[in-house]
Amino acid sequence: FIEFPVHLYANDTNWIRPLDNDINAIFDPKKNPHLKKGEAIRWLLFNEEEEVIGRVAAFHDGKEAKEGEMPVGGMGFFECIEDEKAAFILFDACRDWLKERGMEAMDGPINFGERDSFWGLMVKGWEFEPTYKMPWTKKYYIDFFEKYGFKDYFQQLVFVSSISHPNVTAAVEEKARRIFENPDYYFQQIEKSNLPKYAEDFKIIFNAAWAKFPGVKAMSSEQAQKLVKKMKPIIDEQLLWFAYTKEGDPVAFFIVIPDLNQIVKHLNGKLNVFGMIKFLLLKAKGVLTRACGGIFGVVPEHQGKGVESAIALRFRQVARENPYYPYKTMDMNWIGDFNPKMLRFVSQLGATNDKTYITYRFLFNPDQDFERCPRVG
């Protein structure tokens, strides 16, 4: 399951092998809480010569999978040689297994976990390296999914921009300037010495700004603390900013992390003792020059006032002022096409859409009307 993609993508110059630990953790009940309430299964497909020619996984979240308008399961980690029959055998296995468990549709290719990892089918951007935990898939997969009957449920766009010299519109710069000069707000870089506080602030903003989106649930304090603790080894204080009112109420965050794929591509999937030593040496050498915009959020009452522009440009302002700032470009990952307000905003930041992924949905009842993911905002 882990090794098959290594052979499949051997000639893909920009493919970066994911860390084995990252893939294995998804199917480990001790590390993936979704397995406590749901199920996952994996298959390998062999040819007559007993060679692996495909792989796939299917999963569902138990009761939570049935809470929407229809029970929906997931399939993912699909890899296959260029053989439609083989691909359809793998799709059939997922469909039949999910049907037996009461599902009426399946989304894919997705992750059995958070949306920021291994989610979607790549349809644009093969000339660029993928960012950490973002998918890389074969072009011929698009035909496999669409001929089988999967339909475009939503698209995830990745925008790329310069950090120190973004081509930002004058209107955005002006909005940011007004907020910087407004005494009602102040901005603060994260401090590793005070992570529990920022975890709680993150939870407050996230629940106000994101919990209304399709498939996104409110976060507990415990979940926020675990998330920040997990992120601690890769946090760079220069990249994470929070905005507060003058009374100290958290109103916005911009969570940006280094793109670890610039190091991971040298590790051949292994983060053992030797891999960790290599990781630390490469990090010290300064190979991390690309950042990833992980998540951005503004409390609704403060949206539209320029806080978005200000926090998005705050760390760029620091980069312009510091000649030794290591990061040159930023990938703003995971901007759904169901969020037109955010799409419009990132375009005003001078970013270009370099990569696109599609999350497909397959309805088990062919007579049922298909509806794309509803828009928000």
Coordinates of N, CA and C in Angstrom, one line a residue, residues 72-73 106-111 113-123 134-135 145-146 150-158 210 213-216 333-340 343 355-362 370-376:
V72 N -23.3 9.7 3.7 CA -22.2 9.8 2.8 C -20.9 9.2 3.4
G73 N -20.3 8.2 2.7 CA -19.0 7.7 3.1 C -17.9 8.3 2.2
M106 N -20.7 8.3 -2.0 CA -19.3 8.4 -1.5 C -18.6 9.6 -2.1
D107 N -17.8 10.3 -1.3 CA -17.0 11.4 -1.8 C -15.6 10.9 -2.0
G108 N -14.9 11.4 -2.9 CA -13.5 11.0 -3.1 C -12.8 11.7 -4.3
P109 N -11.5 11.6 -4.3 CA -10.7 10.9 -3.3 C -10.5 11.9 -2.1
I110 N -10.8 11.4 -0.9 CA -10.6 12.2 0.2 C -9.9 11.5 1.3
N111 N -9.6 12.2 2.4 CA -8.9 11.6 3.5 C -9.9 11.2 4.6
G113 N -10.1 11.9 7.7 CA -9.6 12.8 8.7 C -9.9 14.2 8.2
E114 N -9.0 15.1 8.6 CA -9.2 16.5 8.3 C -9.0 16.9 6.8
R115 N -9.7 17.9 6.4 CA -9.7 18.3 4.9 C -8.3 18.8 4.5
D116 N -7.5 19.2 5.4 CA -6.2 19.9 5.0 C -5.2 18.9 4.5
S117 N -5.5 17.6 4.6 CA -4.5 16.5 4.2 C -5.1 15.5 3.2
F118 N -4.4 15.3 2.1 CA -4.7 14.2 1.2 C -6.1 14.3 0.7
W119 N -6.6 15.4 0.3 CA -8.0 15.6 -0.1 C -8.1 16.2 -1.5
G120 N -8.9 15.4 -2.3 CA -9.2 15.9 -3.7 C -8.3 15.2 -4.7
L121 N -8.8 15.4 -6.0 CA -8.1 14.9 -7.1 C -7.4 16.0 -7.9
M122 N -6.1 15.9 -8.1 CA -5.4 17.0 -8.8 C -5.9 17.1 -10.2
V123 N -6.3 18.3 -10.6 CA -6.7 18.5 -12.0 C -5.9 19.7 -12.7
M134 N -0.5 17.7 0.6 CA -1.5 17.9 -0.5 C -1.3 16.8 -1.5
P135 N -2.4 16.4 -2.2 CA -2.4 15.3 -3.1 C -1.6 15.5 -4.4
F145 N -12.5 8.8 -12.9 CA -13.6 9.2 -11.9 C -14.8 9.7 -12.7
E146 N -14.7 10.4 -13.7 CA -15.8 11.0 -14.4 C -16.6 10.0 -15.3
F150 N -18.6 9.7 -11.1 CA -18.4 10.7 -10.0 C -18.6 12.1 -10.6
K151 N -19.2 13.0 -9.8 CA -19.5 14.4 -10.3 C -18.7 15.4 -9.4
D152 N -18.4 16.5 -10.0 CA -17.7 17.6 -9.3 C -18.5 18.2 -8.1
Y153 N -18.2 17.8 -6.9 CA -19.0 18.3 -5.7 C -18.5 19.7 -5.3
F154 N -17.2 19.8 -5.2 CA -16.6 21.2 -5.1 C -15.1 21.1 -5.5
Q155 N -14.6 22.3 -5.7 CA -13.2 22.4 -6.1 C -12.4 23.1 -5.0
Q156 N -11.1 22.7 -4.8 CA -10.2 23.4 -3.9 C -9.1 24.0 -4.7
L157 N -9.0 25.3 -4.6 CA -8.0 26.0 -5.4 C -6.8 26.4 -4.5
V158 N -5.6 26.3 -5.0 CA -4.4 26.8 -4.3 C -3.9 28.0 -5.0
W210 N -15.7 29.5 11.0 CA -15.6 28.4 10.2 C -16.7 27.3 10.4
F213 N -19.5 26.4 7.9 CA -19.2 25.8 6.6 C -19.7 24.4 6.5
P214 N -20.0 23.9 5.3 CA -20.4 22.5 5.1 C -19.3 21.6 5.6
G215 N -19.7 20.6 6.4 CA -18.8 19.6 6.8 C -17.8 20.0 7.9
V216 N -17.9 21.2 8.4 CA -17.0 21.8 9.4 C -17.7 21.8 10.7
N333 N -3.4 27.3 0.5 CA -4.1 26.1 0.2 C -5.6 26.1 0.5
W334 N -6.3 25.3 -0.1 CA -7.6 24.9 0.3 C -8.6 26.0 0.3
I335 N -8.8 26.7 -0.8 CA -9.8 27.7 -0.9 C -10.9 27.1 -1.8
G336 N -12.1 26.8 -1.1 CA -13.1 26.1 -1.8 C -13.9 27.0 -2.8
D337 N -14.3 26.5 -3.9 CA -15.0 27.3 -4.8 C -16.4 27.6 -4.3
F338 N -16.8 27.0 -3.2 CA -18.1 27.3 -2.6 C -18.0 28.6 -1.7
N339 N -16.8 29.2 -1.7 CA -16.6 30.4 -0.8 C -16.2 31.6 -1.7
P340 N -17.1 32.2 -2.5 CA -16.7 33.2 -3.4 C -16.1 34.4 -2.8
L343 N -12.4 33.7 -2.4 CA -11.8 33.6 -3.7 C -11.5 35.1 -4.2
K355 N -2.7 25.7 -8.7 CA -3.1 24.3 -8.6 C -4.6 24.2 -8.2
T356 N -5.2 23.2 -8.7 CA -6.7 23.0 -8.4 C -6.9 21.5 -8.2
Y357 N -7.8 21.2 -7.2 CA -8.2 19.8 -6.9 C -9.7 19.7 -6.9
I358 N -10.2 18.6 -7.2 CA -11.7 18.4 -7.2 C -12.0 17.3 -6.2
T359 N -13.0 17.6 -5.4 CA -13.7 16.6 -4.5 C -14.9 16.1 -5.3
Y360 N -14.9 14.9 -5.7 CA -16.1 14.3 -6.4 C -17.0 13.6 -5.4
R361 N -18.3 13.5 -5.9 CA -19.3 12.7 -5.2 C -20.0 11.8 -6.2
F362 N -20.2 10.5 -5.7 CA -20.8 9.5 -6.5 C -22.1 9.1 -5.8
F370 N -28.4 15.2 -8.5 CA -27.1 15.6 -7.9 C -27.1 17.1 -7.7
E371 N -26.6 17.5 -6.5 CA -26.4 18.9 -6.2 C -25.0 19.2 -5.7
R372 N -24.4 20.2 -6.2 CA -23.0 20.6 -5.8 C -23.1 21.1 -4.4
C373 N -21.9 21.2 -3.7 CA -21.8 21.7 -2.4 C -22.4 23.1 -2.3
P374 N -23.3 23.5 -1.4 CA -23.9 24.8 -1.3 C -22.8 25.9 -1.1
R375 N -23.0 27.0 -1.7 CA -22.1 28.2 -1.5 C -22.4 28.8 -0.1
V376 N -21.4 29.5 0.4 CA -21.5 30.2 1.7 C -21.2 31.6 1.5

